[in-house]
Amino acid sequence: MSRPGHQARSTRIATWLTATLLLAACSGAQHKPAAAAVDLLIQGGTLFDGSDSPARTADVAVSGDRIIEVGPDLAGRYRAARTIDARGLVVAPGFIDPHTHPSSHIRSPDPRVRRNLPWLHQGVSTIFIGIDGGGTPDIAEQGEWFQSHGVGTNIAAYVGLGPVRRRVLGDEDRAPDAGELAQMRGMVADAMCQGAIGLSTGLFYAPQSFATTDEVVALAEEAAVRGGVYDTHQRDESSYSIGLMGSIEEVLEIGRRAGIPVHIAHIKALGTDVHGSAGKIIERIGRARAEGIRVTADQYPWLASATGIEAALLPRWAQDGGREALFARLDEAATAERVRAEMQENLRRRGGADAVLMIGEGWPWSGRTLAQMAETWGLEPVEAALRIIRHGGPDGSGSARKIASFNMHADDVSELMRQPWVLTASDGGDGHPRQYATFPEKYARFVVEEGVIDLQSFIHRSTGLTADTFGLEARGYLRAGYHADVVVLDPVRYAPAATYVEPAVLSRGVEYLFVNGTAMIDRGRAADALPGRVLRHQPPAGTCH
């Protein structure tokens, strides 16, 4: 997908590379030129450059934070301060994870935690935050915090519908008036001009679920004119409200009307009512792409999703006004009975109480199913869920009320994964193994064991295609002039170690990972460094004031 400013960016990269190589070559030698000095030479690896091209044996020369050259037999041309023998290993661009929940790591006061080890040990060098509509409009302030405190991975950020809407409307279930909508549009525009990569929504979650399609289109227009992307946890991945296919239609309508590329987060068919829907999703998106709508998606390779128990089970109308209003409704007998009936239906959608695993750490229900807790307490499952909702802490996103829900069908997961427009993403948050193990899980299960996709496709959809989709400048490929985000992994040992029972176990098999030229994984061990950068989107000229 062509993104605004790419030609100018390519010119800047070429200019930088030409100057660098000229400086390296200016030794004044009259005969055979002296070998140019570089910081790092990765030799003899099986190299996938991030494009959808077969592997080749090649070397990578790095100086500072940039790749100088990629090609065969570079040892004769460069004198390296450090050389890595990558024979028998896979060399690729650092993986890019476009959908993460890493706050407990990257916002930690402890710099060692801010290294972001769950992602580094998967080979991930860049993550996206602010997803599911949760991104702050204060993009510049957020970026300054990360740059001043330091972080181990690169970070790109969305502006989210949730904070934008809350600042104007609170948790109310109503449409904004003209003045309020103008205020919201202004916040999105400002955030884009501060470097947001696009607008993200989580229309499944209250209060974002109260936003109409028209409201979302109006905000997406502000991102579109500034070269952004519309990313969404769509309104319905199942049969909760408008239905899975109705929700897909809404995403496409937003893209068409706002004139913006659309990206469907963690694409899936969630719950027994929609199992077997992958073919219909693929057919509909294929037609939209043929019509010129720019549609992509990402996916994690797990059969269990993760979310808050409120989002999974409570009806949206019951959450209008926030938790205090919810508890007031539950204290009214007639209203409470209606809430319980709808919760029972939502529990059925997700496969029943045995399919809902509590994953928050440090609570009596951690690591147990909702069915087990109901039996322990002598309650019906819905009553057990309400007890957890009441007593699991005040924060609606708190780990105390997080669940893993085994609600996807393996055939749907595989069929969607085969599509050339589906990227790799973790949706990684505390308590689910996908935070620690998504990329190696996809490799080990779907590349090596089941052969759903090949290694070339896995790497392309985890690197170059992701960078192209979101317009990341000089990242996602092993090319001269690009930033030196490079992973070197052992194709035999690269595998997940985290499980649903023990979700916080680091993956294995990444031998080296360089982030902006700094070794963050070195011989399998994490370094004490924070070389990550904030990746700011550059809007087209004339769109910001």
Coordinates of C-alpha atoms in Angstrom, one line a residue:
M1 CA 0.0 0.0 0.0
S2 CA 1.4 3.3 -1.0
R3 CA 1.6 5.8 1.9
P4 CA 2.0 9.6 1.7
G5 CA 5.6 10.7 1.9
H6 CA 7.2 7.5 0.9
Q7 CA 9.0 9.0 -2.1
A8 CA 10.5 11.7 0.1
R9 CA 11.5 9.2 2.7
S10 CA 13.2 7.0 0.1
T11 CA 15.1 10.0 -1.1
R12 CA 16.3 10.8 2.5
I13 CA 17.4 7.2 3.0
A14 CA 19.3 7.1 -0.3
T15 CA 21.0 10.5 0.5
W16 CA 22.1 9.2 3.9
L17 CA 23.4 5.9 2.5
T18 CA 25.3 7.7 -0.3
A19 CA 27.0 10.0 2.2
T20 CA 27.8 7.1 4.6
L21 CA 29.4 5.0 1.9
L22 CA 31.4 7.9 0.5
L23 CA 32.8 8.6 3.9
A24 CA 33.7 4.9 4.3
A25 CA 35.3 4.8 0.9
C26 CA 37.4 8.0 1.2
S27 CA 40.6 6.3 2.2
G28 CA 42.6 7.7 -0.8
A29 CA 43.8 4.3 -1.8
Q30 CA 45.1 4.1 -5.3
H31 CA 44.8 0.4 -5.8
K32 CA 42.6 -2.1 -3.8
P33 CA 40.4 0.0 -1.5
A34 CA 40.8 -0.6 2.2
A35 CA 38.0 -2.5 4.0
A36 CA 35.5 0.0 5.4
A37 CA 35.0 -0.2 9.2
V38 CA 31.6 -1.3 10.5
D39 CA 30.3 -2.1 13.9
L40 CA 28.8 -5.5 13.1
L41 CA 28.9 -8.1 10.5
I42 CA 26.4 -11.0 10.6
Q43 CA 27.8 -13.7 8.3
G44 CA 26.4 -16.7 6.4
G45 CA 22.9 -16.7 7.7
T46 CA 19.8 -17.9 5.9
L47 CA 18.4 -14.5 5.2
F48 CA 14.8 -13.5 4.7
D49 CA 14.8 -9.7 3.9
G50 CA 11.2 -9.0 4.9
S51 CA 9.8 -9.1 1.4
D52 CA 7.8 -12.0 0.1
S53 CA 10.9 -13.5 -1.5
P54 CA 12.7 -16.8 -0.9
A55 CA 15.6 -17.0 1.5
R56 CA 19.2 -16.6 0.4
T57 CA 22.6 -16.9 2.1
A58 CA 23.8 -13.4 2.8
D59 CA 25.7 -11.2 5.2
V60 CA 24.5 -8.0 6.9
A61 CA 26.8 -5.1 7.7
V62 CA 25.7 -2.6 10.3
S63 CA 27.2 0.7 11.4
G64 CA 25.6 2.6 14.2
D65 CA 21.9 2.3 14.0
R66 CA 21.7 1.6 10.2
I67 CA 22.3 -1.3 7.8
I68 CA 25.2 -0.5 5.5
E69 CA 24.9 -3.4 3.1
V70 CA 23.2 -6.8 2.6
G71 CA 24.8 -9.3 0.3
P72 CA 27.2 -12.3 -0.1
D73 CA 30.8 -12.4 1.1
L74 CA 30.9 -9.0 2.8
A75 CA 33.9 -9.9 5.0
G76 CA 36.3 -8.8 2.2
R77 CA 34.7 -5.4 2.0
Y78 CA 34.2 -4.5 5.6
R79 CA 36.3 -4.7 8.8
A80 CA 33.9 -5.4 11.6
A81 CA 34.3 -4.6 15.3
R82 CA 32.1 -7.6 15.9
T83 CA 31.3 -10.6 13.7
I84 CA 28.5 -13.1 14.3
D85 CA 28.6 -16.5 12.6
A86 CA 25.0 -17.0 11.6
R87 CA 25.5 -20.3 9.6
G88 CA 22.5 -22.5 10.3
L89 CA 20.5 -19.6 11.8
V90 CA 17.7 -17.5 10.3
V91 CA 18.4 -13.8 9.9
A92 CA 15.4 -11.5 9.4
P93 CA 14.2 -8.0 10.2
G94 CA 13.1 -7.6 13.8
F95 CA 9.4 -8.6 14.1
I96 CA 6.8 -5.9 14.3
D97 CA 3.8 -6.4 16.6
P98 CA 0.9 -4.1 15.6
H99 CA -1.4 -4.9 18.5
T100 CA -0.1 -5.1 22.1
H101 CA -1.1 -4.4 25.7
P102 CA 2.3 -3.9 27.3
S103 CA 1.7 -1.2 29.9
S104 CA 2.9 -3.3 32.9
H105 CA 6.2 -3.5 31.1
I106 CA 6.8 -0.3 29.2
R107 CA 5.3 1.9 31.9
S108 CA 7.1 0.3 34.8
P109 CA 9.3 2.5 37.0
D110 CA 11.9 -0.2 36.8
P111 CA 14.1 0.3 33.7
R112 CA 14.9 -3.5 33.6
V113 CA 11.2 -4.2 33.2
R114 CA 10.9 -1.5 30.5
R115 CA 13.2 -3.5 28.4
N116 CA 10.0 -5.3 27.4
L117 CA 11.4 -8.8 27.6
P118 CA 8.3 -10.8 26.7
W119 CA 8.5 -9.2 23.2
L120 CA 12.3 -9.2 22.9
H121 CA 12.6 -12.9 23.5
Q122 CA 10.1 -13.5 20.6
G123 CA 12.3 -11.4 18.3
V124 CA 10.0 -8.4 18.3
S125 CA 11.7 -5.0 17.9
T126 CA 8.7 -2.7 17.4
I127 CA 5.3 -2.7 19.1
F128 CA 2.1 -0.7 18.6
I129 CA 0.2 0.7 21.5
G130 CA -3.1 2.6 22.0
I131 CA -5.0 -0.2 20.3
D132 CA -8.7 -1.2 20.9
G133 CA -9.5 2.5 21.1
G134 CA -7.5 3.0 24.3
G135 CA -4.8 5.4 23.0
T136 CA -4.3 8.8 24.7
P137 CA -4.8 11.9 22.5
D138 CA -1.7 13.3 24.2
I139 CA 0.6 11.6 21.8
A140 CA 3.5 14.1 22.1
E141 CA 3.5 14.0 25.9
Q142 CA 3.4 10.2 25.9
G143 CA 6.3 10.1 23.4
E144 CA 8.4 12.4 25.5
W145 CA 7.9 10.2 28.5
F146 CA 9.1 7.1 26.7
Q147 CA 12.1 8.9 25.2
S148 CA 13.1 10.4 28.5
H149 CA 12.6 7.2 30.6
G150 CA 13.8 4.7 27.9
V151 CA 12.2 1.5 26.6
G152 CA 13.6 -1.6 25.0
T153 CA 11.5 -1.8 21.9
N154 CA 10.4 0.8 19.3
I155 CA 6.9 2.1 19.9
A156 CA 4.3 3.5 17.5
A157 CA 1.0 4.8 18.9
Y158 CA -2.6 5.3 18.0
V159 CA -5.1 7.9 19.2
G160 CA -8.1 6.0 20.6
L161 CA -11.8 6.7 20.5
G162 CA -12.2 5.7 24.1
P163 CA -10.2 8.6 25.7
V164 CA -11.4 11.0 23.1
R165 CA -15.1 10.2 23.7
R166 CA -14.7 10.1 27.5
R167 CA -13.2 13.6 27.7
V168 CA -16.2 15.0 26.0
L169 CA -19.1 12.6 26.8
G170 CA -17.9 10.6 29.8
D171 CA -19.5 7.1 29.9
E172 CA -22.9 8.2 28.6
D173 CA -24.8 6.3 25.9
R174 CA -25.6 9.2 23.7
A175 CA -24.5 10.9 20.5
P176 CA -22.4 14.1 20.6
D177 CA -23.9 17.3 19.5
A178 CA -22.3 19.4 16.7
G179 CA -20.0 21.2 19.1
E180 CA -19.0 18.1 21.0
L181 CA -18.2 16.3 17.7
A182 CA -16.1 19.2 16.6
Q183 CA -14.2 19.0 19.8
M184 CA -13.6 15.3 19.3
R185 CA -12.5 15.8 15.7
G186 CA -10.1 18.4 16.9
M187 CA -8.5 16.0 19.4
V188 CA -8.0 13.4 16.7
A189 CA -6.5 15.9 14.3
D190 CA -4.1 17.2 17.0
A191 CA -3.0 13.7 17.9
M192 CA -2.3 12.9 14.3
C193 CA -0.2 16.0 14.0
Q194 CA 1.7 14.9 17.1
G195 CA 2.7 11.6 15.5
A196 CA -0.2 9.1 15.9
I197 CA -0.2 6.5 13.2
G198 CA -4.0 6.5 13.0
L199 CA -7.3 6.2 14.9
S200 CA -8.1 3.1 16.8
T201 CA -11.5 2.0 18.1
G202 CA -12.8 -0.7 20.4
L203 CA -16.5 -0.6 19.4
F204 CA -17.1 -3.9 21.3
Y205 CA -16.4 -2.1 24.6
A206 CA -18.5 0.4 26.5
P207 CA -18.6 3.4 26.2
Q208 CA -17.1 3.1 22.7
S209 CA -19.9 0.8 21.8
F210 CA -22.3 3.8 22.2
A211 CA -20.7 5.5 19.2
T212 CA -22.6 5.3 15.9
T213 CA -21.0 4.6 12.6
D214 CA -21.5 8.2 11.6
E215 CA -19.6 9.4 14.7
V216 CA -16.7 7.0 13.9
V217 CA -16.6 8.1 10.2
A218 CA -16.3 11.8 11.3
L219 CA -13.3 11.0 13.5
A220 CA -11.7 8.7 10.9
E221 CA -11.9 11.5 8.4
E222 CA -9.5 13.5 10.5
A223 CA -7.0 10.6 10.5
A224 CA -7.5 10.0 6.8
V225 CA -6.6 13.5 5.7
R226 CA -3.4 13.2 7.7
G227 CA -2.3 9.9 6.2
G228 CA -3.4 7.7 9.0
V229 CA -4.9 4.2 9.3
Y230 CA -8.2 3.2 10.9
D231 CA -7.6 0.2 13.3
T232 CA -10.5 -1.5 15.0
H233 CA -11.5 -4.1 17.5
Q234 CA -14.7 -4.3 15.5
R235 CA -18.2 -3.9 17.1
D236 CA -19.1 -7.6 16.9
E237 CA -16.8 -10.7 16.4
S238 CA -19.7 -13.0 17.2
S239 CA -23.5 -12.6 17.6
Y240 CA -23.6 -10.0 20.4
S241 CA -25.2 -7.1 18.5
I242 CA -25.0 -6.5 14.8
G243 CA -23.4 -9.9 14.1
L244 CA -20.0 -10.7 12.7
M245 CA -20.7 -10.1 9.1
G246 CA -22.7 -6.9 9.9
S247 CA -19.7 -5.7 11.8
I248 CA -17.4 -6.5 8.8
E249 CA -19.7 -4.4 6.7
E250 CA -19.5 -1.5 9.2
V251 CA -15.7 -1.6 9.0
L252 CA -15.8 -1.5 5.2
E253 CA -18.3 1.4 5.3
I254 CA -16.1 3.4 7.5
G255 CA -13.2 2.9 5.2
R256 CA -15.2 3.8 2.1
R257 CA -16.8 6.9 3.6
A258 CA -13.8 8.2 5.4
G259 CA -11.4 7.4 2.6
I260 CA -9.0 5.6 4.9
P261 CA -7.2 2.3 5.0
V262 CA -8.9 0.0 7.5
H263 CA -7.2 -2.6 9.6
I264 CA -9.2 -5.3 11.5
A265 CA -7.5 -6.2 14.8
H266 CA -7.3 -9.9 15.9
I267 CA -9.7 -11.0 13.1
K268 CA -11.7 -14.1 14.2
A269 CA -15.0 -15.8 14.4
L270 CA -15.7 -15.8 18.1
G271 CA -18.2 -18.3 19.6
T272 CA -20.2 -21.3 18.5
D273 CA -22.8 -19.2 16.7
V274 CA -20.3 -18.1 14.1
H275 CA -17.8 -21.0 13.8
G276 CA -17.2 -21.7 10.2
S277 CA -17.5 -18.1 9.1
A278 CA -13.9 -17.6 7.9
G279 CA -14.8 -18.3 4.3
K280 CA -17.5 -15.6 4.3
I281 CA -15.2 -13.1 5.9
I282 CA -12.5 -13.8 3.3
E283 CA -14.9 -13.6 0.4
R284 CA -16.3 -10.2 1.6
I285 CA -13.0 -8.6 2.3
G286 CA -11.7 -9.9 -1.1
R287 CA -14.5 -8.1 -2.9
A288 CA -13.8 -4.9 -0.9
R289 CA -10.2 -5.0 -1.8
A290 CA -11.0 -5.6 -5.5
E291 CA -13.3 -2.5 -5.2
G292 CA -10.3 -0.4 -4.0
I293 CA -10.9 -0.3 -0.3
R294 CA -7.6 -0.8 1.5
V295 CA -8.3 -3.6 4.0
T296 CA -5.9 -5.6 6.1
A297 CA -6.1 -7.5 9.4
D298 CA -4.0 -9.1 12.1
Q299 CA -4.4 -12.3 13.9
Y300 CA -2.9 -14.2 16.9
P301 CA -2.4 -18.0 16.6
W302 CA -4.4 -19.1 19.7
L303 CA -7.9 -20.6 20.1
A304 CA -8.6 -18.7 23.3
S305 CA -9.2 -14.9 23.3
A306 CA -8.7 -12.7 26.3
T307 CA -10.8 -9.8 27.6
G308 CA -12.4 -8.5 30.7
I309 CA -15.3 -10.5 32.2
E310 CA -17.5 -7.4 32.0
A311 CA -17.0 -7.0 28.2
A312 CA -17.5 -10.8 27.7
L313 CA -20.7 -11.2 29.7
L314 CA -22.4 -7.9 30.6
P315 CA -24.9 -6.3 28.2
R316 CA -23.8 -2.9 27.0
W317 CA -26.9 -1.1 28.2
A318 CA -26.1 -2.2 31.8
Q319 CA -22.7 -0.4 31.6
D320 CA -24.1 3.0 30.5
G321 CA -22.7 5.5 33.1
G322 CA -19.9 3.3 34.4
R323 CA -19.6 0.9 37.4
E324 CA -21.6 2.8 39.9
A325 CA -24.5 2.9 37.5
L326 CA -24.1 -0.8 36.8
F327 CA -24.2 -1.7 40.5
A328 CA -27.3 0.5 41.0
R329 CA -29.0 -1.5 38.3
L330 CA -28.0 -4.8 39.9
D331 CA -29.6 -3.6 43.1
E332 CA -33.0 -3.3 41.3
A333 CA -34.6 -6.7 41.3
A334 CA -36.3 -6.5 37.9
T335 CA -33.3 -4.9 36.1
A336 CA -30.9 -7.3 37.7
E337 CA -33.0 -10.3 36.4
R338 CA -32.7 -8.9 32.9
V339 CA -29.0 -8.4 33.3
R340 CA -28.6 -12.0 34.5
A341 CA -30.6 -13.4 31.6
E342 CA -28.5 -11.6 29.0
M343 CA -25.3 -12.7 30.8
Q344 CA -26.4 -16.3 30.6
E345 CA -26.9 -15.9 26.8
N346 CA -23.5 -14.3 26.5
L347 CA -21.9 -17.1 28.5
R348 CA -23.5 -19.6 26.1
R349 CA -22.0 -17.7 23.1
R350 CA -18.5 -18.2 24.6
G351 CA -18.9 -21.9 25.1
G352 CA -20.2 -22.0 28.7
A353 CA -18.5 -21.7 32.1
D354 CA -16.1 -24.5 31.5
A355 CA -14.6 -22.5 28.5
V356 CA -14.0 -19.4 30.6
L357 CA -10.6 -19.3 32.4
M358 CA -9.8 -16.6 34.9
I359 CA -6.3 -15.3 34.2
G360 CA -5.8 -12.4 36.5
E361 CA -2.8 -13.0 38.8
G362 CA -2.9 -13.1 42.6
W363 CA -6.6 -13.7 43.1
P364 CA -8.5 -16.7 44.5
W365 CA -9.9 -17.4 41.1
S366 CA -6.6 -17.1 39.2
G367 CA -6.0 -20.1 36.9
R368 CA -9.5 -21.6 37.5
T369 CA -12.5 -21.8 35.2
L370 CA -15.7 -19.9 36.0
A371 CA -17.3 -23.3 36.4
Q372 CA -14.8 -24.3 39.1
M373 CA -15.3 -21.0 41.0
A374 CA -19.1 -21.4 40.8
E375 CA -18.8 -24.9 42.3
T376 CA -16.4 -23.6 45.0
W377 CA -18.7 -20.9 46.0
G378 CA -21.9 -22.9 45.6
L379 CA -23.3 -20.5 43.0
E380 CA -24.6 -20.5 39.5
P381 CA -21.9 -19.4 37.0
V382 CA -23.6 -16.1 36.3
E383 CA -23.7 -15.3 40.0
A384 CA -20.1 -16.3 40.4
A385 CA -19.2 -13.9 37.5
L386 CA -21.1 -11.1 39.2
R387 CA -19.2 -11.7 42.5
I388 CA -15.9 -11.4 40.5
I389 CA -17.2 -8.2 38.8
R390 CA -18.1 -6.7 42.1
H391 CA -15.0 -7.6 44.1
G392 CA -12.3 -7.9 41.5
G393 CA -11.0 -4.3 41.8
P394 CA -12.2 -0.9 40.6
D395 CA -10.3 -0.7 37.3
G396 CA -12.3 -2.0 34.4
S397 CA -9.2 -3.2 32.7
G398 CA -7.7 -4.7 35.9
S399 CA -6.1 -8.1 35.7
A400 CA -8.4 -9.3 38.5
R401 CA -11.3 -9.7 36.1
K402 CA -9.4 -10.8 33.0
I403 CA -10.5 -14.1 31.3
A404 CA -9.3 -16.4 28.6
S405 CA -12.2 -17.7 26.6
F406 CA -11.8 -20.8 24.5
N407 CA -14.2 -19.8 21.7
M408 CA -12.5 -20.2 18.3
H409 CA -12.4 -23.1 15.8
A410 CA -9.1 -24.3 14.5
D411 CA -10.3 -24.4 10.9
D412 CA -11.3 -20.7 11.0
V413 CA -7.9 -19.7 12.5
S414 CA -6.0 -21.6 9.8
E415 CA -8.1 -20.4 6.9
L416 CA -7.7 -16.7 8.0
M417 CA -4.0 -17.2 8.6
R418 CA -3.5 -18.2 4.9
Q419 CA -4.7 -14.9 3.6
P420 CA -1.9 -12.6 2.2
W421 CA -3.5 -9.6 3.9
V422 CA -3.4 -11.0 7.5
L423 CA -0.5 -9.9 9.7
T424 CA 0.9 -11.5 12.8
A425 CA 0.0 -9.7 16.1
S426 CA 0.0 -10.8 19.7
D427 CA -2.8 -8.8 21.4
G428 CA -0.5 -9.6 24.3
G429 CA -1.5 -8.6 27.8
D430 CA -0.8 -9.9 31.2
G431 CA -2.2 -13.3 32.0
H432 CA -2.4 -14.8 28.5
P433 CA 0.5 -16.7 26.9
R434 CA 0.1 -14.7 23.7
Q435 CA 2.0 -11.8 25.5
Y436 CA 5.1 -14.0 25.8
A437 CA 4.8 -16.5 22.9
T438 CA 2.7 -15.4 19.9
F439 CA 5.4 -15.3 17.3
P440 CA 7.1 -18.5 18.2
E441 CA 3.7 -20.2 18.7
K442 CA 2.8 -19.3 15.1
Y443 CA 6.1 -20.5 13.8
A444 CA 6.2 -23.8 15.8
R445 CA 2.6 -24.8 15.3
F446 CA 1.5 -23.3 12.0
V447 CA 4.8 -23.3 10.1
V448 CA 6.7 -26.3 11.3
E449 CA 4.0 -28.7 12.7
E450 CA 1.0 -28.1 10.5
G451 CA 2.4 -26.3 7.4
V452 CA -0.5 -23.8 7.3
I453 CA 1.9 -21.2 6.0
D454 CA 5.6 -21.3 5.1
L455 CA 8.5 -19.6 6.8
Q456 CA 8.8 -17.0 4.0
S457 CA 5.1 -15.9 4.5
F458 CA 5.4 -15.9 8.3
I459 CA 8.4 -13.6 8.2
H460 CA 7.0 -11.3 5.5
R461 CA 3.7 -10.9 7.4
S462 CA 5.6 -10.2 10.6
T463 CA 8.0 -7.6 9.2
G464 CA 7.9 -6.0 5.7
L465 CA 4.1 -6.2 5.1
T466 CA 3.4 -4.8 8.5
A467 CA 5.8 -1.9 7.9
D468 CA 4.2 -1.2 4.5
T469 CA 0.7 -1.4 5.9
F470 CA 1.4 1.3 8.5
G471 CA 3.9 3.4 6.7
L472 CA 6.9 2.8 9.0
E473 CA 9.8 4.6 7.6
A474 CA 13.0 2.5 6.9
R475 CA 11.8 -0.5 8.9
G476 CA 10.6 -4.0 8.3
Y477 CA 13.3 -4.9 5.7
L478 CA 16.9 -5.8 5.7
R479 CA 18.1 -3.2 3.2
A480 CA 20.9 -0.8 3.0
G481 CA 20.0 2.5 4.7
Y482 CA 17.3 0.9 6.9
H483 CA 17.3 0.9 10.7
A484 CA 19.2 -2.0 12.1
D485 CA 16.4 -3.9 13.7
V486 CA 17.6 -7.5 13.1
V487 CA 16.7 -10.8 14.6
V488 CA 18.9 -14.0 14.4
L489 CA 17.0 -17.1 15.5
D490 CA 17.6 -20.8 15.7
P491 CA 15.0 -22.5 13.5
V492 CA 15.3 -25.7 15.6
R493 CA 15.0 -24.1 19.0
Y494 CA 12.6 -21.2 18.3
A495 CA 9.5 -22.2 20.2
P496 CA 7.1 -20.9 22.9
A497 CA 7.4 -21.8 26.5
A498 CA 4.4 -20.0 28.0
T499 CA 1.1 -21.9 28.5
Y500 CA -2.3 -21.0 29.8
V501 CA -1.3 -22.3 33.2
E502 CA 2.1 -20.6 33.2
P503 CA 1.6 -17.6 30.8
A504 CA 4.6 -15.6 31.9
V505 CA 7.5 -17.8 30.6
L506 CA 10.0 -16.3 28.1
S507 CA 10.2 -17.9 24.7
R508 CA 13.4 -19.5 23.5
G509 CA 15.4 -19.7 20.3
V510 CA 16.2 -16.0 19.6
E511 CA 20.0 -15.9 19.6
Y512 CA 20.4 -12.2 18.8
L513 CA 18.1 -9.3 18.5
F514 CA 19.3 -5.8 17.5
V515 CA 17.1 -2.8 18.1
N516 CA 18.4 0.3 16.3
G517 CA 21.8 -1.4 16.1
T518 CA 22.0 -2.2 19.8
A519 CA 22.1 -5.9 20.9
M520 CA 19.1 -6.4 23.1
I521 CA 19.3 -10.2 23.0
D522 CA 22.9 -11.4 22.8
R523 CA 23.6 -15.2 22.7
G524 CA 20.1 -15.7 24.1
R525 CA 20.4 -13.3 27.0
A526 CA 18.8 -9.9 27.4
A527 CA 21.1 -6.9 27.6
D528 CA 20.6 -3.9 30.0
A529 CA 19.9 -1.3 27.4
L530 CA 16.9 0.8 26.4
P531 CA 17.5 1.7 22.7
G532 CA 13.8 1.8 21.6
R533 CA 12.5 4.8 19.8
V534 CA 9.1 6.5 19.5
L535 CA 8.1 6.1 15.8
R536 CA 6.1 9.2 14.9
H537 CA 3.9 9.3 11.8
Q538 CA 4.6 12.3 9.6
P539 CA 1.4 13.7 8.1
P540 CA 1.4 15.1 4.6
A541 CA 2.5 18.7 4.2
G542 CA -0.2 21.3 4.8
T543 CA -2.5 19.1 6.9
C544 CA -1.3 20.3 10.3
H545 CA -1.2 23.9 11.6

